[in-house]
Amino acid sequence: MTGANILAKAGAAALSTSLLALLTAGAAFGQDLTPFNGVTAQGGPTAQMFPIFMAQEMGYYEDEGLDVTLNYSKGSSDAARQLAAGNVDWGIFSSAATMQTVQRGFPLKAIMQVYYPDTFDIVVPEESEVQSMADMAGLTIGLSDLAGGEVPMTRASIVSSGLVEGSDVRLVVAGEGDPTTVRSFEEGRIQAYAGAKRDLLLLPAQGLAIRSITPDVIAQFPGDALAVRLETYEADPELLAKFVRATLKGWSYGMTNPDEAFELLKTEYASASLGDNPVAAEFWALVQTYYTAPEAVELHGEFVPEAWEIYMEYLQLGEGEQKALAGPVDLSEVLTDDIVEAAWDGLELP
């Protein structure tokens, strides 16, 4: 073969390779994805966000034409402020923060129930003489933070038990289920602890057996919801239905493939919180209970308005800062199932 022929063949091969690369790049960029940025009450990647992570992993958001980013915050109040300020398009945070934000004059629309039960609990050492919240008179409850997500339900528990915060029950910061919390119990600084159920899993792992004293009615409070600004809801409900549809697919994948999802969470999406966590398996099992809807719910993601009504009633109890909600909000204007219903229409789950 002559040098000219070799060069000709090499040139043709190079041209073919270049064209293939251009075609591949064109296919990759052919679909313009719509950025859709959100925030969660979580401070970092955690298994509690598994539907989002699984939808990203499996390409469900891309299938809907969405480029979804999940940001983190300092808690529900912070996440709600970010959404109200327009820093993000959507947020996942507590039902209490949703109602409080609306009452402060920032119209939000809750479009999907994310966790069904509340994710907080109040516990005492197993051998404690305290049998209920009513027995906490003259004692102290530890918290992860005085502005933490557990505060509204803790205050509601105090008031519902006929006690008064301050004169009857003190609230102090006492760690996050870590050695600080255990030490606070051992040194008598606290006699009960209120916190996220994920943090409470760490206490038995450190040798402190516990049991719950959360009043039954408080345990029925709803968990976190997906919320958007009212203007977003009114402007583009189809976009919201796409996001919820893909998220439902992520939820279904994780619930029906728990081992595969857990491995992805441990090694990729939430490795920082699960990788070396001694109670990682227990936490993953707990998270799945958050995403199990009550039997009365027909379509996963629909609200249970009665639970919100009960929570709203208790948030208005007490005086001063105990009173988390100054008055009622119109839940018929806050909660809507129409986006979830649209997302489920014709949906084929993985």
mmCIF file of C-alpha atoms in Angstrom:
data_model
loop_
_atom_site.group_PDB
_atom_site.id
_atom_site.type_symbol
_atom_site.label_atom_id
_atom_site.label_comp_id
_atom_site.label_asym_id
_atom_site.label_seq_id
_atom_site.Cartn_x
_atom_site.Cartn_y
_atom_site.Cartn_z
ATOM 1 C CA MET A 1 0.000 0.000 0.000
ATOM 2 C CA THR A 2 1.403 3.405 -0.971
ATOM 3 C CA GLY A 3 1.946 6.172 1.513
ATOM 4 C CA ALA A 4 -0.804 8.174 -0.193
ATOM 5 C CA ASN A 5 -3.296 5.327 0.272
ATOM 6 C CA ILE A 6 -2.315 4.919 3.916
ATOM 7 C CA LEU A 7 -2.862 8.627 4.526
ATOM 8 C CA ALA A 8 -6.169 8.532 2.674
ATOM 9 C CA LYS A 9 -7.426 5.607 4.757
ATOM 10 C CA ALA A 10 -6.183 7.231 7.964
ATOM 11 C CA GLY A 11 -7.908 10.485 7.017
ATOM 12 C CA ALA A 12 -11.168 8.687 6.289
ATOM 13 C CA ALA A 13 -10.994 6.842 9.607
ATOM 14 C CA ALA A 14 -10.304 10.076 11.467
ATOM 15 C CA LEU A 15 -13.221 11.780 9.712
ATOM 16 C CA SER A 16 -15.495 8.856 10.545
ATOM 17 C CA THR A 17 -14.430 8.991 14.211
ATOM 18 C CA SER A 18 -14.986 12.752 14.344
ATOM 19 C CA LEU A 19 -18.456 12.446 12.835
ATOM 20 C CA LEU A 20 -19.347 9.704 15.320
ATOM 21 C CA ALA A 21 -18.183 11.888 18.216
ATOM 22 C CA LEU A 22 -20.221 14.809 16.942
ATOM 23 C CA LEU A 23 -23.317 12.651 16.549
ATOM 24 C CA THR A 24 -22.865 11.248 20.066
ATOM 25 C CA ALA A 25 -22.426 14.720 21.512
ATOM 26 C CA GLY A 26 -25.469 15.906 19.592
ATOM 27 C CA ALA A 27 -27.558 13.117 21.069
ATOM 28 C CA ALA A 28 -26.336 13.945 24.566
ATOM 29 C CA PHE A 29 -27.105 17.615 24.221
ATOM 30 C CA GLY A 30 -30.140 17.226 21.995
ATOM 31 C CA GLN A 31 -32.493 17.241 24.955
ATOM 32 C CA ASP A 32 -32.544 20.542 26.795
ATOM 33 C CA LEU A 33 -33.093 19.694 30.443
ATOM 34 C CA THR A 34 -35.005 22.130 32.617
ATOM 35 C CA PRO A 35 -33.117 22.990 35.819
ATOM 36 C CA PHE A 36 -35.265 22.295 38.872
ATOM 37 C CA ASN A 37 -33.438 23.001 42.104
ATOM 38 C CA GLY A 38 -34.642 22.069 45.561
ATOM 39 C CA VAL A 39 -33.698 22.060 49.223
ATOM 40 C CA THR A 40 -34.280 19.612 52.048
ATOM 41 C CA ALA A 41 -34.363 20.077 55.795
ATOM 42 C CA GLN A 42 -31.519 17.549 55.982
ATOM 43 C CA GLY A 43 -28.042 18.925 56.650
ATOM 44 C CA GLY A 44 -26.379 16.578 54.163
ATOM 45 C CA PRO A 45 -26.903 13.454 52.043
ATOM 46 C CA THR A 46 -28.995 10.904 53.923
ATOM 47 C CA ALA A 47 -31.061 7.811 53.171
ATOM 48 C CA GLN A 48 -34.177 9.846 53.940
ATOM 49 C CA MET A 49 -33.824 11.399 50.475
ATOM 50 C CA PHE A 50 -33.636 8.056 48.688
ATOM 51 C CA PRO A 51 -36.490 8.692 46.188
ATOM 52 C CA ILE A 52 -34.585 11.714 44.871
ATOM 53 C CA PHE A 53 -31.311 9.795 44.693
ATOM 54 C CA MET A 54 -32.861 6.746 43.030
ATOM 55 C CA ALA A 55 -34.630 8.949 40.465
ATOM 56 C CA GLN A 56 -31.279 10.573 39.678
ATOM 57 C CA GLU A 57 -29.479 7.229 39.504
ATOM 58 C CA MET A 58 -32.044 5.583 37.226
ATOM 59 C CA GLY A 59 -32.460 8.603 34.946
ATOM 60 C CA TYR A 60 -36.119 9.153 35.779
ATOM 61 C CA TYR A 61 -35.726 12.940 36.002
ATOM 62 C CA GLU A 62 -33.906 13.089 32.685
ATOM 63 C CA ASP A 63 -36.711 11.034 31.150
ATOM 64 C CA GLU A 64 -39.038 13.857 32.200
ATOM 65 C CA GLY A 65 -36.691 16.498 30.803
ATOM 66 C CA LEU A 66 -35.529 17.689 34.223
ATOM 67 C CA ASP A 67 -32.095 18.478 35.655
ATOM 68 C CA VAL A 68 -32.736 18.108 39.391
ATOM 69 C CA THR A 69 -30.351 19.388 42.057
ATOM 70 C CA LEU A 70 -30.822 18.735 45.776
ATOM 71 C CA ASN A 71 -29.390 21.253 48.241
ATOM 72 C CA TYR A 72 -29.101 20.960 52.018
ATOM 73 C CA SER A 73 -29.937 23.304 54.873
ATOM 74 C CA LYS A 74 -29.789 23.865 58.616
ATOM 75 C CA GLY A 75 -33.256 22.413 59.181
ATOM 76 C CA SER A 76 -36.904 22.869 58.262
ATOM 77 C CA SER A 77 -37.112 26.555 59.143
ATOM 78 C CA ASP A 78 -34.022 27.322 57.069
ATOM 79 C CA ALA A 79 -35.257 25.239 54.128
ATOM 80 C CA ALA A 80 -38.658 26.953 54.215
ATOM 81 C CA ARG A 81 -36.973 30.380 54.254
ATOM 82 C CA GLN A 82 -34.879 29.465 51.220
ATOM 83 C CA LEU A 83 -37.969 28.405 49.297
ATOM 84 C CA ALA A 84 -39.963 31.490 50.328
ATOM 85 C CA ALA A 85 -37.050 33.730 49.302
ATOM 86 C CA GLY A 86 -36.961 32.206 45.823
ATOM 87 C CA ASN A 87 -33.511 30.659 46.208
ATOM 88 C CA VAL A 88 -34.850 27.256 45.111
ATOM 89 C CA ASP A 89 -37.830 25.909 43.162
ATOM 90 C CA TRP A 90 -39.053 23.350 45.674
ATOM 91 C CA GLY A 91 -38.446 22.219 49.238
ATOM 92 C CA ILE A 92 -38.943 19.210 51.480
ATOM 93 C CA PHE A 93 -39.422 20.197 55.116
ATOM 94 C CA SER A 94 -41.710 19.764 58.105
ATOM 95 C CA SER A 95 -45.434 20.327 58.018
ATOM 96 C CA ALA A 96 -44.993 22.738 60.933
ATOM 97 C CA ALA A 97 -42.552 24.886 58.928
ATOM 98 C CA THR A 98 -44.957 24.843 55.993
ATOM 99 C CA MET A 99 -47.838 26.185 58.102
ATOM 100 C CA GLN A 100 -45.628 28.711 59.891
ATOM 101 C CA THR A 101 -44.276 30.069 56.593
ATOM 102 C CA VAL A 102 -47.771 30.463 55.156
ATOM 103 C CA GLN A 103 -48.954 32.250 58.273
ATOM 104 C CA ARG A 104 -46.061 34.697 57.989
ATOM 105 C CA GLY A 105 -47.372 35.795 54.616
ATOM 106 C CA PHE A 106 -45.393 33.641 52.191
ATOM 107 C CA PRO A 107 -47.908 31.593 50.167
ATOM 108 C CA LEU A 108 -46.724 28.016 49.736
ATOM 109 C CA LYS A 109 -48.474 25.035 48.215
ATOM 110 C CA ALA A 110 -47.781 21.583 49.638
ATOM 111 C CA ILE A 111 -48.083 19.217 46.671
ATOM 112 C CA MET A 112 -46.954 15.841 48.058
ATOM 113 C CA GLN A 113 -46.638 14.107 51.414
ATOM 114 C CA VAL A 114 -43.067 12.824 51.531
ATOM 115 C CA TYR A 115 -42.820 11.177 54.959
ATOM 116 C CA TYR A 116 -46.102 9.982 56.426
ATOM 117 C CA PRO A 117 -45.241 9.724 60.140
ATOM 118 C CA ASP A 118 -43.380 12.415 62.017
ATOM 119 C CA THR A 119 -39.670 11.589 62.161
ATOM 120 C CA PHE A 120 -39.108 12.720 65.756
ATOM 121 C CA ASP A 121 -39.607 11.022 69.105
ATOM 122 C CA ILE A 122 -39.157 11.666 72.834
ATOM 123 C CA VAL A 123 -37.409 8.920 74.795
ATOM 124 C CA VAL A 124 -36.228 8.075 78.295
ATOM 125 C CA PRO A 125 -33.817 5.389 79.546
ATOM 126 C CA GLU A 126 -35.558 2.034 79.723
ATOM 127 C CA GLU A 127 -35.193 1.829 83.539
ATOM 128 C CA SER A 128 -36.464 5.400 84.104
ATOM 129 C CA GLU A 129 -39.345 5.971 86.502
ATOM 130 C CA VAL A 130 -40.856 8.330 83.930
ATOM 131 C CA GLN A 131 -43.716 6.510 82.220
ATOM 132 C CA SER A 132 -45.294 9.387 80.301
ATOM 133 C CA MET A 133 -44.818 13.067 79.520
ATOM 134 C CA ALA A 134 -47.005 13.894 82.526
ATOM 135 C CA ASP A 135 -44.245 12.476 84.748
ATOM 136 C CA MET A 136 -41.732 15.015 83.408
ATOM 137 C CA ALA A 137 -42.769 17.764 85.862
ATOM 138 C CA GLY A 138 -39.625 19.250 87.392
ATOM 139 C CA LEU A 139 -37.371 17.476 84.909
ATOM 140 C CA THR A 140 -35.384 18.365 81.767
ATOM 141 C CA ILE A 141 -35.614 17.299 78.137
ATOM 142 C CA GLY A 142 -32.547 17.375 75.921
ATOM 143 C CA LEU A 143 -32.722 18.516 72.299
ATOM 144 C CA SER A 144 -30.339 18.531 69.360
ATOM 145 C CA ASP A 145 -30.938 22.253 68.883
ATOM 146 C CA LEU A 146 -33.327 24.823 70.359
ATOM 147 C CA ALA A 147 -34.431 25.553 66.792
ATOM 148 C CA GLY A 148 -34.453 21.899 65.716
ATOM 149 C CA GLY A 149 -37.284 20.128 63.960
ATOM 150 C CA GLU A 150 -38.134 18.262 67.178
ATOM 151 C CA VAL A 151 -39.013 21.463 69.052
ATOM 152 C CA PRO A 152 -42.637 21.938 67.841
ATOM 153 C CA MET A 153 -43.652 18.359 68.652
ATOM 154 C CA THR A 154 -41.812 18.518 71.995
ATOM 155 C CA ARG A 155 -43.634 21.683 73.004
ATOM 156 C CA ALA A 156 -46.927 20.199 71.844
ATOM 157 C CA SER A 157 -46.202 17.126 73.969
ATOM 158 C CA ILE A 158 -45.513 19.292 77.029
ATOM 159 C CA VAL A 159 -48.690 21.352 76.620
ATOM 160 C CA SER A 160 -50.879 18.331 75.835
ATOM 161 C CA SER A 161 -49.694 16.742 79.090
ATOM 162 C CA GLY A 162 -50.822 19.736 81.145
ATOM 163 C CA LEU A 163 -47.296 20.993 81.780
ATOM 164 C CA VAL A 164 -45.674 24.375 81.187
ATOM 165 C CA GLU A 165 -42.319 24.813 79.540
ATOM 166 C CA GLY A 166 -39.927 26.615 81.833
ATOM 167 C CA SER A 167 -41.722 26.303 85.149
ATOM 168 C CA ASP A 168 -42.477 22.569 84.819
ATOM 169 C CA VAL A 169 -40.139 21.282 82.117
ATOM 170 C CA ARG A 170 -36.817 22.693 80.925
ATOM 171 C CA LEU A 171 -35.410 22.281 77.421
ATOM 172 C CA VAL A 172 -31.630 22.182 76.902
ATOM 173 C CA VAL A 173 -29.273 21.261 74.076
ATOM 174 C CA ALA A 174 -27.776 17.807 74.640
ATOM 175 C CA GLY A 175 -26.121 16.500 71.496
ATOM 176 C CA GLU A 176 -27.521 14.521 68.577
ATOM 177 C CA GLY A 177 -27.773 11.008 69.963
ATOM 178 C CA ASP A 178 -23.990 11.010 70.291
ATOM 179 C CA PRO A 179 -21.757 10.573 73.375
ATOM 180 C CA THR A 180 -22.810 14.052 74.533
ATOM 181 C CA THR A 181 -26.404 12.827 74.816
ATOM 182 C CA VAL A 182 -25.397 9.673 76.688
ATOM 183 C CA ARG A 183 -23.204 11.684 79.034
ATOM 184 C CA SER A 184 -26.060 14.138 79.658
ATOM 185 C CA PHE A 185 -28.235 11.240 80.827
ATOM 186 C CA GLU A 186 -25.466 9.738 82.951
ATOM 187 C CA GLU A 187 -24.672 13.059 84.642
ATOM 188 C CA GLY A 188 -28.333 13.841 85.307
ATOM 189 C CA ARG A 189 -28.444 16.934 83.067
ATOM 190 C CA ILE A 190 -31.451 15.494 81.245
ATOM 191 C CA GLN A 191 -34.084 12.882 82.080
ATOM 192 C CA ALA A 192 -35.533 12.623 78.537
ATOM 193 C CA TYR A 193 -34.319 13.358 75.049
ATOM 194 C CA ALA A 194 -36.226 14.540 71.972
ATOM 195 C CA GLY A 195 -34.667 14.142 68.565
ATOM 196 C CA ALA A 196 -34.767 12.638 65.109
ATOM 197 C CA LYS A 197 -35.501 8.923 65.191
ATOM 198 C CA ARG A 198 -32.323 8.322 63.182
ATOM 199 C CA ASP A 199 -30.284 9.902 65.994
ATOM 200 C CA LEU A 200 -32.138 7.912 68.625
ATOM 201 C CA LEU A 201 -30.933 4.699 66.964
ATOM 202 C CA LEU A 202 -27.431 5.614 68.113
ATOM 203 C CA LEU A 203 -28.299 5.501 71.813
ATOM 204 C CA PRO A 204 -28.809 1.710 72.165
ATOM 205 C CA ALA A 205 -25.658 1.245 70.057
ATOM 206 C CA GLN A 206 -23.810 3.096 72.845
ATOM 207 C CA GLY A 207 -25.313 0.895 75.544
ATOM 208 C CA LEU A 208 -28.272 3.103 76.508
ATOM 209 C CA ALA A 209 -31.553 1.211 76.160
ATOM 210 C CA ILE A 210 -34.490 3.588 75.619
ATOM 211 C CA ARG A 211 -38.273 3.697 75.237
ATOM 212 C CA SER A 212 -40.658 6.292 73.873
ATOM 213 C CA ILE A 213 -42.888 8.554 75.969
ATOM 214 C CA THR A 214 -44.291 10.583 73.076
ATOM 215 C CA PRO A 215 -48.072 10.956 73.571
ATOM 216 C CA ASP A 216 -50.059 8.865 71.086
ATOM 217 C CA VAL A 217 -51.791 11.874 69.551
ATOM 218 C CA ILE A 218 -48.451 13.594 68.943
ATOM 219 C CA ALA A 219 -47.068 10.476 67.263
ATOM 220 C CA GLN A 220 -49.803 10.896 64.628
ATOM 221 C CA PHE A 221 -48.431 14.235 63.424
ATOM 222 C CA PRO A 222 -47.554 14.258 59.702
ATOM 223 C CA GLY A 223 -43.963 14.224 58.493
ATOM 224 C CA ASP A 224 -42.227 16.336 55.858
ATOM 225 C CA ALA A 225 -43.981 17.450 52.683
ATOM 226 C CA LEU A 226 -42.897 18.661 49.262
ATOM 227 C CA ALA A 227 -43.777 22.333 48.881
ATOM 228 C CA VAL A 228 -43.453 24.991 46.183
ATOM 229 C CA ARG A 229 -44.292 28.661 46.028
ATOM 230 C CA LEU A 230 -47.869 29.367 44.997
ATOM 231 C CA GLU A 231 -46.651 31.185 41.868
ATOM 232 C CA THR A 232 -44.805 28.034 40.731
ATOM 233 C CA TYR A 233 -47.870 25.893 41.321
ATOM 234 C CA GLU A 234 -50.070 28.230 39.313
ATOM 235 C CA ALA A 235 -47.567 28.835 36.506
ATOM 236 C CA ASP A 236 -46.480 25.291 35.625
ATOM 237 C CA PRO A 237 -48.422 22.392 37.171
ATOM 238 C CA GLU A 238 -47.245 20.140 34.329
ATOM 239 C CA LEU A 239 -43.626 20.655 35.384
ATOM 240 C CA LEU A 240 -44.537 19.743 38.948
ATOM 241 C CA ALA A 241 -46.338 16.594 37.782
ATOM 242 C CA LYS A 242 -43.200 15.535 35.886
ATOM 243 C CA PHE A 243 -41.064 16.022 38.981
ATOM 244 C CA VAL A 244 -43.477 14.118 41.222
ATOM 245 C CA ARG A 245 -43.860 11.334 38.644
ATOM 246 C CA ALA A 246 -40.106 10.748 38.495
ATOM 247 C CA THR A 247 -39.840 10.977 42.292
ATOM 248 C CA LEU A 248 -42.578 8.364 42.680
ATOM 249 C CA LYS A 249 -40.577 6.091 40.389
ATOM 250 C CA GLY A 250 -37.533 6.644 42.587
ATOM 251 C CA TRP A 251 -39.607 5.817 45.660
ATOM 252 C CA SER A 252 -40.943 2.645 44.034
ATOM 253 C CA TYR A 253 -37.488 1.513 42.947
ATOM 254 C CA GLY A 254 -36.086 1.938 46.448
ATOM 255 C CA MET A 255 -38.996 0.220 48.170
ATOM 256 C CA THR A 256 -39.107 -2.762 45.795
ATOM 257 C CA ASN A 257 -35.315 -3.114 45.541
ATOM 258 C CA PRO A 258 -34.221 -2.291 49.096
ATOM 259 C CA ASP A 259 -30.904 -4.156 48.977
ATOM 260 C CA GLU A 260 -29.790 -2.520 45.731
ATOM 261 C CA ALA A 261 -30.946 0.898 46.929
ATOM 262 C CA PHE A 262 -29.159 0.467 50.257
ATOM 263 C CA GLU A 263 -25.918 -0.401 48.488
ATOM 264 C CA LEU A 264 -26.181 2.697 46.296
ATOM 265 C CA LEU A 265 -26.893 4.852 49.333
ATOM 266 C CA LYS A 266 -23.982 3.412 51.321
ATOM 267 C CA THR A 267 -21.419 3.663 48.567
ATOM 268 C CA GLU A 268 -22.473 6.707 46.572
ATOM 269 C CA TYR A 269 -25.328 8.961 47.503
ATOM 270 C CA ALA A 270 -25.192 8.942 51.302
ATOM 271 C CA SER A 271 -21.830 7.352 52.025
ATOM 272 C CA ALA A 272 -20.912 10.083 54.516
ATOM 273 C CA SER A 273 -23.868 9.278 56.763
ATOM 274 C CA LEU A 274 -24.190 5.538 56.103
ATOM 275 C CA GLY A 275 -20.758 4.218 55.153
ATOM 276 C CA ASP A 276 -19.329 3.801 58.668
ATOM 277 C CA ASN A 277 -22.598 4.131 60.557
ATOM 278 C CA PRO A 278 -22.975 1.234 63.052
ATOM 279 C CA VAL A 279 -26.766 1.406 62.729
ATOM 280 C CA ALA A 280 -26.913 1.967 58.960
ATOM 281 C CA ALA A 281 -29.084 -1.116 58.330
ATOM 282 C CA GLU A 282 -31.479 -0.189 61.143
ATOM 283 C CA PHE A 283 -31.699 3.369 59.823
ATOM 284 C CA TRP A 284 -32.512 2.154 56.304
ATOM 285 C CA ALA A 285 -35.272 -0.068 57.717
ATOM 286 C CA LEU A 286 -36.607 2.937 59.667
ATOM 287 C CA VAL A 287 -36.568 5.164 56.585
ATOM 288 C CA GLN A 288 -38.720 2.691 54.701
ATOM 289 C CA THR A 289 -41.395 3.050 57.399
ATOM 290 C CA TYR A 290 -41.399 6.810 56.778
ATOM 291 C CA TYR A 291 -42.380 6.106 53.182
ATOM 292 C CA THR A 292 -45.132 3.610 53.967
ATOM 293 C CA ALA A 293 -48.495 5.333 53.637
ATOM 294 C CA PRO A 294 -51.462 4.567 55.911
ATOM 295 C CA GLU A 295 -54.018 2.158 54.462
ATOM 296 C CA ALA A 296 -56.496 5.003 53.950
ATOM 297 C CA VAL A 297 -54.179 6.627 51.376
ATOM 298 C CA GLU A 298 -55.142 5.490 47.872
ATOM 299 C CA LEU A 299 -52.278 7.069 45.931
ATOM 300 C CA HIS A 300 -48.859 7.337 47.535
ATOM 301 C CA GLY A 301 -48.046 10.995 48.046
ATOM 302 C CA GLU A 302 -51.596 12.094 48.828
ATOM 303 C CA PHE A 303 -52.172 13.982 52.053
ATOM 304 C CA VAL A 304 -54.023 12.969 55.197
ATOM 305 C CA PRO A 305 -55.625 16.358 55.987
ATOM 306 C CA GLU A 306 -56.905 15.161 59.367
ATOM 307 C CA ALA A 307 -53.310 14.656 60.562
ATOM 308 C CA TRP A 308 -52.425 18.204 59.523
ATOM 309 C CA GLU A 309 -55.518 19.535 61.289
ATOM 310 C CA ILE A 310 -54.508 17.795 64.523
ATOM 311 C CA TYR A 311 -50.969 19.135 64.273
ATOM 312 C CA MET A 312 -52.199 22.664 63.550
ATOM 313 C CA GLU A 313 -54.447 22.530 66.606
ATOM 314 C CA TYR A 314 -51.578 21.533 68.877
ATOM 315 C CA LEU A 315 -49.199 24.096 67.392
ATOM 316 C CA GLN A 316 -51.575 26.795 68.620
ATOM 317 C CA LEU A 317 -51.496 25.647 72.240
ATOM 318 C CA GLY A 318 -49.437 27.285 74.964
ATOM 319 C CA GLU A 319 -48.256 30.832 75.514
ATOM 320 C CA GLY A 320 -45.374 32.908 74.190
ATOM 321 C CA GLU A 321 -42.728 30.979 72.320
ATOM 322 C CA GLN A 322 -44.437 27.697 73.233
ATOM 323 C CA LYS A 323 -47.117 28.691 70.764
ATOM 324 C CA ALA A 324 -45.580 27.659 67.442
ATOM 325 C CA LEU A 325 -48.542 28.909 65.422
ATOM 326 C CA ALA A 326 -50.317 32.188 66.265
ATOM 327 C CA GLY A 327 -53.590 31.012 64.738
ATOM 328 C CA PRO A 328 -55.058 28.607 62.191
ATOM 329 C CA VAL A 329 -54.180 28.549 58.501
ATOM 330 C CA ASP A 330 -56.579 27.516 55.761
ATOM 331 C CA LEU A 331 -55.284 24.039 54.953
ATOM 332 C CA SER A 332 -57.634 23.771 51.985
ATOM 333 C CA GLU A 333 -55.513 26.515 50.415
ATOM 334 C CA VAL A 334 -52.216 24.918 51.433
ATOM 335 C CA LEU A 335 -52.652 21.210 50.671
ATOM 336 C CA THR A 336 -53.436 19.845 47.237
ATOM 337 C CA ASP A 337 -53.494 16.318 45.809
ATOM 338 C CA ASP A 338 -53.983 17.359 42.190
ATOM 339 C CA ILE A 339 -50.276 17.202 41.282
ATOM 340 C CA VAL A 340 -49.919 13.701 42.762
ATOM 341 C CA GLU A 341 -53.076 12.583 40.970
ATOM 342 C CA ALA A 342 -51.742 13.944 37.666
ATOM 343 C CA ALA A 343 -48.413 12.197 38.273
ATOM 344 C CA TRP A 344 -50.092 8.853 38.932
ATOM 345 C CA ASP A 345 -52.246 9.098 35.786
ATOM 346 C CA GLY A 346 -50.898 6.390 33.470
ATOM 347 C CA LEU A 347 -47.812 5.920 35.633
ATOM 348 C CA GLU A 348 -45.935 2.643 35.193
ATOM 349 C CA LEU A 349 -43.768 1.996 38.238
ATOM 350 C CA PRO A 350 -40.413 0.214 37.889
#
